[in-house]
XYZ file of C-alpha atoms in Angstrom:
666
model
C -0.784 -46.980 -22.701
C 1.975 -43.530 -22.519
C 2.404 -41.052 -24.673
C 5.602 -41.654 -27.274
C 7.591 -38.386 -27.377
C 7.170 -35.817 -29.669
C 3.799 -37.666 -31.391
C 0.315 -36.040 -30.142
C -1.297 -38.753 -31.531
C -4.636 -38.114 -34.781
C -6.637 -35.766 -34.217
C -9.741 -38.542 -34.320
C -9.881 -42.509 -34.100
C -13.507 -43.311 -34.268
C -14.501 -47.370 -33.702
C -17.224 -48.923 -34.895
C -19.977 -50.664 -32.120
C -20.433 -52.938 -35.249
C -17.944 -54.652 -35.674
C -17.681 -56.241 -31.651
C -20.843 -56.986 -31.321
C -24.711 -56.271 -29.707
C -24.937 -57.678 -26.213
C -28.329 -60.567 -25.482
C -30.386 -58.049 -23.552
C -30.510 -55.200 -26.754
C -27.387 -52.106 -27.358
C -24.878 -52.208 -28.388
C -21.228 -52.547 -26.514
C -17.655 -51.926 -27.029
C -14.825 -54.168 -25.177
C -12.347 -52.308 -23.119
C -10.608 -51.234 -26.726
C -6.038 -49.334 -26.608
C -6.407 -46.632 -27.995
C -3.851 -43.571 -29.160
C -3.856 -39.760 -26.923
C -7.531 -38.833 -26.494
C -9.581 -35.691 -24.198
C -12.482 -35.620 -25.651
C -14.780 -38.505 -27.079
C -18.614 -38.619 -28.477
C -20.534 -41.232 -30.303
C -21.571 -40.666 -33.590
C -24.731 -42.897 -36.382
C -24.411 -42.588 -39.904
C -27.875 -40.787 -39.919
C -28.569 -37.595 -37.917
C -32.118 -38.511 -37.970
C -32.713 -41.708 -36.275
C -32.422 -41.463 -32.556
C -30.747 -43.513 -30.559
C -32.861 -45.739 -28.347
C -31.462 -45.838 -25.049
C -28.855 -45.104 -23.420
C -24.711 -44.270 -24.705
C -22.548 -45.080 -22.099
C -19.144 -44.883 -22.185
C -15.742 -45.349 -19.092
C -12.107 -44.141 -20.116
C -8.647 -44.945 -19.148
C -6.645 -42.509 -17.584
C -2.942 -41.743 -19.415
C -1.748 -40.848 -16.891
C -2.776 -43.353 -14.134
C -3.803 -46.313 -16.391
C -6.879 -46.489 -14.082
C -9.980 -46.530 -15.319
C -13.160 -44.621 -14.933
C -17.037 -44.783 -13.998
C -19.347 -45.526 -16.705
C -20.591 -41.191 -17.846
C -23.925 -41.405 -19.947
C -23.559 -38.587 -22.927
C -26.517 -36.122 -23.834
C -27.675 -35.541 -26.961
C -29.956 -32.642 -28.166
C -30.965 -34.033 -31.821
C -29.396 -32.988 -35.087
C -28.929 -30.228 -37.073
C -29.355 -28.571 -40.420
C -26.499 -29.493 -42.272
C -25.801 -32.194 -39.635
C -23.051 -35.034 -41.837
C -24.287 -38.147 -38.359
C -25.936 -37.461 -35.885
C -24.472 -37.708 -33.120
C -23.840 -36.667 -28.337
C -22.827 -35.420 -27.304
C -19.189 -34.492 -26.347
C -17.768 -35.522 -23.395
C -14.066 -34.145 -22.240
C -12.381 -37.123 -20.019
C -8.271 -35.519 -19.727
C -5.601 -37.194 -21.823
C -6.495 -41.103 -22.422
C -5.536 -44.025 -24.501
C -8.202 -46.496 -23.705
C -12.114 -46.578 -24.018
C -15.350 -48.786 -23.296
C -18.896 -47.547 -24.634
C -22.518 -49.132 -24.516
C -26.073 -48.844 -24.943
C -28.088 -50.273 -22.491
C -32.187 -50.555 -23.432
C -31.118 -49.583 -26.888
C -33.228 -51.412 -29.426
C -33.396 -50.432 -33.814
C -30.450 -49.512 -33.395
C -29.098 -46.867 -36.086
C -26.296 -48.157 -38.243
C -22.699 -46.922 -38.043
C -22.753 -45.718 -34.900
C -19.197 -45.676 -33.532
C -17.235 -43.702 -30.594
C -15.552 -40.922 -31.903
C -12.191 -40.194 -30.062
C -10.764 -36.101 -30.472
C -7.514 -35.112 -29.297
C -7.277 -31.266 -29.489
C -3.977 -31.210 -28.831
C -2.984 -32.990 -32.247
C -6.024 -30.507 -34.213
C -3.452 -28.059 -35.058
C -0.380 -26.354 -33.676
C -0.801 -25.717 -30.338
C -1.429 -21.978 -28.847
C -0.586 -20.458 -25.972
C -3.881 -18.953 -23.729
C -2.827 -15.805 -24.761
C -5.893 -13.388 -23.251
C -6.736 -10.039 -24.897
C -8.668 -6.990 -23.928
C -10.319 -6.799 -27.107
C -10.158 -9.798 -30.432
C -6.874 -9.425 -32.615
C -8.475 -7.941 -35.273
C -10.483 -5.487 -33.733
C -14.523 -6.380 -34.381
C -16.618 -3.786 -35.144
C -20.158 -4.534 -34.758
C -22.487 -3.839 -37.518
C -25.397 -1.359 -38.009
C -25.211 1.226 -35.526
C -22.297 0.970 -34.150
C -20.611 -0.781 -36.755
C -18.389 1.671 -36.213
C -17.342 4.696 -33.403
C -20.578 6.580 -32.665
C -20.362 9.861 -33.595
C -21.836 12.857 -33.289
C -18.783 15.264 -35.303
C -14.992 14.810 -34.938
C -12.866 15.964 -31.528
C -9.503 15.266 -31.433
C -9.302 13.300 -28.231
C -5.546 12.176 -25.892
C -4.973 8.509 -24.936
C -5.581 9.512 -21.303
C -8.621 11.771 -21.722
C -7.173 15.169 -21.277
C -8.980 18.144 -21.256
C -11.363 19.251 -23.519
C -13.014 22.852 -23.714
C -17.355 23.279 -22.948
C -18.170 25.367 -25.506
C -21.017 24.582 -27.823
C -19.531 24.658 -30.718
C -17.770 21.832 -30.945
C -18.925 17.810 -31.168
C -16.787 15.171 -30.187
C -16.889 11.914 -31.033
C -18.981 9.175 -28.848
C -15.918 5.756 -27.290
C -15.966 2.567 -29.786
C -19.078 0.283 -27.593
C -16.230 -2.059 -25.871
C -15.823 -5.781 -26.151
C -16.174 -7.988 -23.675
C -13.321 -9.730 -22.233
C -12.178 -12.891 -23.862
C -9.942 -15.028 -25.173
C -10.079 -14.465 -28.988
C -9.745 -17.799 -31.264
C -6.112 -17.095 -32.002
C -5.698 -17.315 -28.793
C -7.468 -20.640 -27.882
C -5.445 -22.352 -31.175
C -8.698 -22.598 -32.926
C -8.083 -25.245 -36.406
C -7.998 -22.614 -39.266
C -7.199 -25.339 -41.616
C -10.548 -27.369 -41.176
C -13.324 -24.941 -41.167
C -15.041 -24.726 -43.965
C -16.212 -21.052 -45.659
C -17.046 -18.537 -45.543
C -18.485 -16.642 -42.606
C -21.986 -16.472 -42.851
C -24.020 -13.472 -41.084
C -27.781 -12.375 -40.282
C -30.664 -10.087 -39.200
C -29.852 -7.506 -35.370
C -29.393 -10.080 -32.741
C -33.111 -10.528 -31.217
C -32.413 -13.882 -28.536
C -29.619 -14.283 -27.233
C -29.457 -18.277 -26.362
C -27.402 -19.715 -24.085
C -26.552 -23.367 -24.066
C -24.092 -26.436 -21.825
C -21.320 -28.198 -23.307
C -22.780 -31.354 -21.759
C -18.378 -31.711 -21.073
C -18.658 -32.835 -17.642
C -17.226 -30.024 -14.968
C -14.081 -33.022 -14.238
C -11.477 -30.549 -15.796
C -9.765 -27.031 -15.290
C -9.975 -23.427 -16.542
C -6.332 -24.427 -17.574
C -7.959 -26.533 -19.780
C -10.862 -24.786 -20.889
C -8.838 -23.396 -24.767
C -8.380 -27.652 -25.180
C -11.315 -28.667 -24.506
C -13.338 -26.166 -27.396
C -10.666 -27.017 -29.341
C -11.896 -30.137 -28.854
C -15.356 -29.531 -29.873
C -14.529 -27.420 -32.901
C -12.586 -31.265 -34.094
C -16.044 -33.228 -32.828
C -18.264 -30.893 -34.496
C -16.267 -29.797 -38.376
C -14.873 -33.715 -38.181
C -17.385 -36.167 -36.521
C -20.633 -33.550 -37.026
C -19.174 -32.216 -40.819
C -20.233 -29.207 -39.476
C -18.434 -26.135 -41.605
C -15.908 -24.454 -37.527
C -17.474 -24.850 -34.817
C -21.094 -23.699 -34.068
C -21.711 -21.637 -30.605
C -21.005 -17.561 -30.813
C -19.263 -17.787 -27.361
C -18.262 -20.546 -25.235
C -17.498 -19.534 -20.837
C -15.705 -21.671 -18.261
C -16.052 -21.872 -14.851
C -14.156 -19.862 -14.280
C -15.573 -16.694 -16.139
C -13.802 -16.289 -18.913
C -15.144 -16.131 -22.349
C -14.064 -17.291 -25.743
C -14.392 -16.195 -29.200
C -16.621 -18.895 -30.876
C -17.926 -19.321 -34.402
C -15.629 -17.069 -36.313
C -16.582 -14.010 -38.683
C -15.817 -11.375 -36.017
C -17.034 -10.705 -32.170
C -18.867 -7.627 -33.260
C -20.953 -9.143 -36.075
C -24.339 -11.341 -36.206
C -22.903 -13.643 -37.253
C -24.432 -16.900 -38.043
C -23.684 -19.702 -35.896
C -24.805 -23.878 -35.234
C -26.896 -23.744 -31.665
C -30.601 -23.460 -31.596
C -32.774 -26.493 -34.419
C -35.101 -23.495 -35.677
C -33.596 -19.388 -33.846
C -30.442 -20.222 -35.487
C -31.338 -16.342 -37.124
C -31.830 -13.037 -35.935
C -29.908 -14.818 -32.403
C -26.687 -15.292 -30.778
C -25.005 -18.068 -28.105
C -23.313 -19.172 -25.774
C -22.260 -22.162 -24.473
C -21.382 -22.763 -20.768
C -17.623 -25.784 -20.845
C -19.513 -28.479 -18.324
C -22.722 -29.758 -17.852
C -25.251 -28.327 -15.371
C -27.831 -30.397 -14.561
C -27.681 -30.253 -10.847
C -25.062 -27.983 -10.097
C -25.003 -23.768 -11.216
C -22.937 -21.989 -12.006
C -21.013 -19.279 -10.217
C -21.115 -15.055 -9.780
C -18.462 -15.071 -11.940
C -19.690 -17.205 -15.360
C -23.663 -15.015 -14.705
C -21.697 -12.037 -14.793
C -20.205 -12.931 -18.336
C -23.147 -14.186 -19.476
C -25.236 -11.322 -19.075
C -22.422 -9.485 -20.126
C -21.710 -10.819 -23.995
C -25.458 -10.612 -23.876
C -25.991 -7.314 -22.709
C -23.790 -6.398 -25.567
C -25.153 -8.142 -28.317
C -28.326 -7.316 -27.465
C -28.332 -3.205 -26.997
C -25.981 -3.163 -29.873
C -29.582 -3.032 -31.206
C -31.330 -1.776 -29.549
C -32.612 -4.443 -28.047
C -33.732 -4.935 -23.733
C -31.985 -7.927 -22.202
C -34.341 -8.377 -19.599
C -37.372 -8.050 -22.498
C -39.090 -10.500 -24.550
C -39.370 -10.838 -28.226
C -40.684 -13.138 -31.025
C -39.194 -15.254 -34.049
C -39.970 -17.448 -36.601
C -39.242 -20.923 -36.785
C -37.203 -22.559 -39.238
C -38.210 -25.949 -38.430
C -37.316 -27.634 -36.140
C -38.536 -30.627 -32.785
C -40.729 -28.072 -30.966
C -42.303 -25.281 -33.073
C -42.408 -25.987 -36.596
C -41.226 -24.262 -39.714
C -42.906 -20.320 -40.046
C -44.553 -21.260 -36.130
C -44.392 -17.817 -34.249
C -42.857 -18.115 -30.654
C -41.857 -15.936 -28.605
C -38.387 -15.211 -26.407
C -37.216 -13.703 -23.502
C -34.245 -12.305 -25.375
C -32.373 -14.127 -23.124
C -33.295 -16.702 -23.114
C -31.603 -21.650 -23.023
C -32.282 -23.758 -25.131
C -35.130 -26.027 -24.031
C -37.129 -22.614 -24.727
C -36.496 -23.254 -28.538
C -36.712 -27.567 -28.756
C -37.536 -31.093 -26.586
C -33.629 -30.791 -24.713
C -32.206 -31.181 -21.298
C -30.074 -28.042 -22.007
C -28.591 -25.438 -20.719
C -29.313 -28.325 -17.248
C -32.640 -27.637 -14.544
C -30.571 -25.419 -12.412
C -28.168 -23.382 -14.895
C -31.904 -22.853 -17.010
C -32.936 -21.225 -13.225
C -30.336 -18.830 -13.224
C -31.776 -17.477 -15.600
C -34.326 -14.367 -14.240
C -30.877 -13.336 -12.256
C -28.282 -13.036 -15.610
C -31.562 -11.099 -17.351
C -31.587 -8.580 -13.976
C -28.113 -8.496 -14.691
C -28.232 -7.513 -18.647
C -30.824 -5.808 -18.404
C -30.176 -3.374 -14.789
C -29.570 0.138 -15.569
C -26.014 1.080 -13.723
C -25.877 1.242 -10.299
C -24.471 3.256 -7.277
C -23.121 5.705 -9.590
C -21.946 8.514 -7.166
C -19.311 11.371 -7.018
C -16.186 10.829 -4.885
C -14.154 13.264 -5.226
C -14.144 16.502 -7.258
C -10.440 17.789 -7.420
C -10.476 21.602 -8.184
C -13.594 22.060 -7.278
C -14.543 22.728 -2.553
C -17.345 21.774 -1.488
C -19.003 24.894 0.478
C -22.715 23.493 1.949
C -24.973 21.857 -1.684
C -22.489 23.191 -4.272
C -18.982 23.016 -5.476
C -16.547 25.942 -5.722
C -14.273 26.006 -8.354
C -11.708 28.477 -10.218
C -12.462 26.984 -13.615
C -10.850 23.276 -14.044
C -12.392 20.186 -12.874
C -11.666 16.741 -12.264
C -14.791 14.340 -11.020
C -14.449 11.044 -9.515
C -16.453 9.282 -10.641
C -17.795 5.045 -9.766
C -20.316 2.459 -9.183
C -21.126 -0.849 -8.589
C -22.271 -2.569 -11.471
C -18.736 -3.826 -13.223
C -16.270 -2.225 -15.932
C -17.260 -4.621 -18.203
C -20.862 -3.455 -18.679
C -20.450 -0.098 -18.952
C -20.691 1.094 -22.852
C -19.027 4.530 -21.979
C -19.581 7.268 -19.691
C -20.991 10.812 -21.207
C -20.370 14.137 -19.407
C -22.447 16.569 -19.554
C -22.244 20.298 -18.406
C -25.767 22.204 -18.088
C -27.085 19.551 -20.353
C -24.689 19.003 -23.129
C -22.859 16.128 -23.997
C -18.400 17.902 -23.871
C -17.357 13.914 -22.710
C -17.781 11.313 -23.361
C -15.274 8.341 -21.390
C -15.713 4.399 -22.506
C -16.411 1.468 -19.888
C -13.402 1.912 -17.574
C -12.899 5.163 -17.626
C -13.817 6.901 -14.525
C -12.381 10.582 -14.294
C -12.251 13.401 -16.682
C -11.000 16.674 -16.462
C -12.984 19.820 -17.140
C -12.869 23.591 -17.711
C -16.153 25.534 -16.358
C -16.764 29.582 -18.110
C -17.832 30.998 -14.966
C -21.132 30.864 -13.820
C -22.754 28.513 -12.256
C -23.486 24.942 -13.706
C -25.165 21.589 -13.954
C -22.391 18.506 -13.670
C -23.860 15.592 -14.956
C -22.153 12.249 -15.005
C -24.308 10.185 -17.092
C -23.387 6.010 -17.188
C -24.849 4.000 -20.172
C -25.014 -0.471 -19.875
C -24.195 -2.143 -22.643
C -28.084 -2.685 -22.917
C -27.951 0.839 -23.287
C -30.648 2.061 -19.848
C -28.265 4.501 -17.534
C -28.147 6.552 -14.767
C -27.010 9.491 -13.616
C -25.789 11.679 -11.226
C -25.552 15.186 -10.988
C -22.945 18.668 -8.996
C -23.660 21.727 -8.540
C -20.118 23.827 -9.765
C -19.841 27.382 -9.436
C -16.890 28.457 -11.408
C -15.581 31.904 -10.554
C -11.444 32.849 -11.142
C -12.345 35.792 -10.044
C -10.962 37.036 -6.836
C -11.791 38.671 -3.700
C -11.763 42.283 -3.518
C -10.038 44.998 -0.950
C -12.557 47.887 -0.034
C -11.021 49.156 1.967
C -7.426 47.850 4.327
C -5.519 46.014 5.307
C -4.906 49.351 7.589
C -3.430 49.933 11.123
C -4.204 52.085 13.431
C -3.609 53.690 16.896
C -5.756 52.561 19.631
C -6.255 53.772 23.322
C -5.114 50.872 25.795
C -1.644 50.864 27.375
C 1.883 51.295 27.011
C 3.721 48.541 28.725
C 6.847 48.702 25.892
C 4.589 48.637 23.758
C 2.410 50.572 21.171
C -1.896 49.412 21.097
C -3.019 48.845 17.247
C -5.819 47.930 15.858
C -5.833 46.677 12.424
C -8.270 47.078 9.962
C -9.710 45.714 6.316
C -12.630 44.671 3.906
C -12.748 42.013 1.570
C -15.154 40.621 -0.720
C -16.849 37.878 -3.020
C -19.741 38.348 -5.179
C -19.732 34.254 -4.527
C -19.404 34.058 -0.757
C -14.853 34.116 1.195
C -14.228 31.259 2.460
C -11.713 32.616 5.031
C -9.807 35.500 5.646
C -6.669 34.876 7.821
C -3.287 37.168 8.701
C 0.087 35.973 6.918
C 2.756 38.451 8.643
C 3.591 39.197 11.404
C 1.764 35.909 12.681
C 0.045 33.362 10.918
C -4.184 34.010 12.250
C -7.822 33.335 11.664
C -9.408 36.184 11.158
C -12.442 34.576 10.541
C -14.721 35.663 7.374
C -17.439 38.425 9.350
C -14.290 40.394 11.911
C -13.179 43.493 9.930
C -10.531 45.150 12.691
C -8.184 42.742 15.384
C -6.811 44.628 18.544
C -3.246 44.363 18.361
C 0.789 45.635 19.392
C 4.001 47.245 18.270
C 6.771 47.674 19.135
C 8.184 51.209 19.571
C 10.632 52.849 16.202
C 10.258 48.798 14.757
C 8.694 48.594 11.429
C 6.043 46.279 10.731
C 4.292 44.456 7.747
C 0.863 44.010 8.629
C -0.510 40.404 4.783
C -4.317 39.679 4.548
C -4.542 37.308 2.555
C -9.441 36.792 1.324
C -10.001 33.258 0.139
C -13.129 32.856 -1.704
C -15.088 29.195 -2.447
C -13.400 28.401 -5.453
C -9.195 29.256 -3.575
C -8.963 32.759 -5.772
C -6.916 34.328 -3.439
C -5.677 38.434 -2.536
C -4.113 39.734 -0.603
C -3.098 42.967 0.736
C -0.192 43.941 3.070
C 0.705 47.877 5.194
C 3.764 47.988 6.581
C 3.890 50.794 9.831
C 6.915 52.139 12.529
C 5.246 53.471 16.480
C 7.095 56.095 16.920
C 7.505 57.913 20.872
C 7.043 61.828 20.260
C 8.488 63.012 23.937
C 5.534 65.600 26.161
C 8.427 68.280 25.963
C 8.022 68.403 22.438
C 4.556 69.934 22.426
C 4.308 73.655 22.704
C 3.054 74.850 25.507
C 0.761 77.191 27.398
C -0.017 78.143 30.677
C 1.798 76.500 33.535
C 3.330 73.695 33.267
C 5.774 71.464 35.720
C 8.020 68.503 35.397
C 7.452 65.489 36.675
C 9.714 62.295 38.111
C 8.318 59.193 38.563
C 10.168 55.165 36.804
C 6.335 55.085 35.491
C 6.083 57.807 33.254
C 7.821 56.612 29.490
C 11.310 57.652 29.393
C 11.034 58.191 33.432
C 9.417 61.754 33.124
C 6.529 63.486 32.425
C 4.070 67.075 32.063
C 1.802 68.249 34.982
C -0.323 71.278 35.178
C -3.195 72.205 37.179
C -4.362 75.202 35.393
C -7.268 75.436 33.048
C -6.170 76.501 30.031
C -3.583 74.914 29.905
C -2.570 73.522 26.057
C 0.310 71.169 24.894
C 0.578 71.102 20.875
C 2.368 68.352 18.685
C 3.198 68.321 15.226
C 2.276 65.434 13.702
C 3.806 63.501 9.748
C 2.608 59.820 10.564
C -1.317 58.412 9.971
C -2.400 58.156 13.309
C -1.934 59.347 16.939
C -2.403 59.161 20.095
C -2.704 61.050 22.840
C -0.928 58.926 26.340
C -1.968 59.997 29.297
C -1.305 59.333 32.857
C -5.232 58.418 35.397
C -6.059 58.467 39.027
C -9.121 59.552 41.192
C -8.107 63.470 40.790
C -7.497 63.870 37.001
C -9.872 65.953 35.753
C -10.840 66.604 31.274
C -8.844 67.621 28.776
C -10.461 69.143 25.040
C -8.837 67.798 22.084
C -8.232 69.339 19.018
C -6.721 68.109 16.048
C -6.108 71.032 12.452
C -7.559 73.745 15.126
C -11.423 71.340 15.434
C -12.240 70.413 17.820
C -12.557 66.278 18.249
C -14.347 66.334 21.508
C -13.575 66.008 25.167
C -11.302 63.466 27.660
C -12.289 61.890 30.932
C -9.296 61.231 32.229
C -10.515 60.021 35.528
C -9.818 56.693 36.946
C -11.335 54.723 41.138
C -6.916 53.943 40.571
C -3.718 55.203 39.426
C -2.469 53.815 35.743
C 0.608 55.183 34.325
C 1.387 55.540 30.316
C -2.115 55.134 28.920
C -3.030 56.329 25.081
C -6.574 58.258 26.241
C -7.095 58.997 22.441
C -6.295 57.929 18.851
C -7.429 59.393 15.458
C -6.064 58.254 11.965
C -5.949 59.163 7.850
C -6.174 58.100 4.932
C -3.026 59.578 3.645
C 0.413 60.657 5.043
C 0.418 64.045 5.497
C 1.060 66.521 8.366
C -1.239 67.453 11.069
C -1.107 69.759 13.981
C -2.951 68.022 17.560
C -3.524 70.010 20.973
C -4.894 69.295 24.127
C -6.638 72.149 26.249
C -6.773 71.266 30.153
C -9.983 71.254 32.034
C -8.812 70.001 35.425
C -5.705 68.460 36.405
C -3.908 66.159 33.939
C -0.616 64.542 33.386
C 0.714 64.269 29.847
C 3.282 61.608 29.840
C 4.002 62.331 25.091
C 2.452 61.109 22.027
C 2.236 58.254 19.092
C 3.273 58.642 15.658
C 1.814 56.179 13.581
C 4.257 56.610 10.403
């Protein structure tokens, strides 16, 4: 039978067994019956307290193909307070238009036995399956977590901008995150059939896990329709006020908001006979007697459980004792101790949530009650690691990560020297800090929805002060050969209270000078100004630089005032091709110097003698010019001064010598 275009059919169809007779062997039958479209069904009877002996079985005809399914058995978890009729659990069969039913082996069947057929597409105006990060309106948690967790107010940017670490400021903690789920409006809840306002109970002490026993033959695109069908069955057929479960989750891990009243509040549900008070429950859509749930479903269950239990400081891996309101396992008033995350069967005589899912509850407890795992710093933007310490100029942006899914994280706290300075939502992984000068301990603390925490720390030195050049940079003449250039030495001394990371020569060429050396030899072209720039960088990245510009000038020996006997020598190896030679002891030559450094240039050989040098009339020592080989244009002595000024440099011969001039560095 095909569905008439534009006609979704009735929301509920009922087919009574009694009108169709009994089998000779006991039980009851409902022959093949053509129906209006339906997708979910169950069997109900008049007296909620009356049992059904035997096995209730059904088979259905697919609307698309006209083929009949095999026989399927329906489960029953017994009655709940407020049941208008006794019932089996519903079964999802997909779009169908025919049904056959039987009770095998039953005797003294209850009155009013019938098949209830639910069409979820007729239950309410169909809505698209909209996923939301938080239900709308945004839920508020009860008790201490009904408002954002606060130490005081602090203006916070939406992106987690910079905050001061000043201890006089306080901050608002992020609102406890709501697990990602499909809201009631998202799955198309029929609010017109809901009876009365929601009721609330005390803080959630136990979180019960159920399965819907609706079968596993569905796609996750059908999940919203299944939830609508369960609502319709529990309200229209069983007479409940609303869907009984607080939450549902499909086999893909999609969580659905169940009973109305606010996911963050302790809504009194209808899920676990005798223990609906001070409890919450989630139902996994499907049947899990012989098959378990995948990791996505395990994490979803654990996340919602940790959210509900942790809101009241209850460890999801622990236990709690409840007082029974009366049921088929614990009589009214009996004390029962449960795991905080328990299966339905722990509270009543039922197979729910199925053997295999039940065996997975220890792992779900472990996930829900664990401390955050794998918390670590991945990077510290604005800081440089040197050994065991990190150095910054003040602004840092730590980036952290962890193995625990974000959905299970309540928040991250950032502490400096043990004081809370920032609090970030569980989905955030970075924050901007401004650290005052000095050494600090920066701690990232991750808080699980369960309330357990993990922390990771880093030692950070904040230093916004640049290094200091205690001397230089300065350039001075040095000894060596003048082969078209003049030998010089660059000198400097830089220091920083927290140590240097590098010293570099930027001009005239780029050279890494290291942090230990304080001088470097080089050469300059005569008559050409040269600028030397040295940059010192500390471990925090602060930079100080200094520059010096110097020009070497070669002064001919002919410019010196002379006493004694000198003669002019010619040789292309001499500077300018000429030099002054003398063998007379006591002969002198005096140069006038106006720069910051001076160097005397002589030729050297095996017959050369010694000369005494006087600076501004003061004896500056002897220079031995002897050499095993003949060499020309040799700077054999140099002297530097702190400031520009006029000086005299005089040489007095004690043996043969060839004077080739003087270099004046200005």
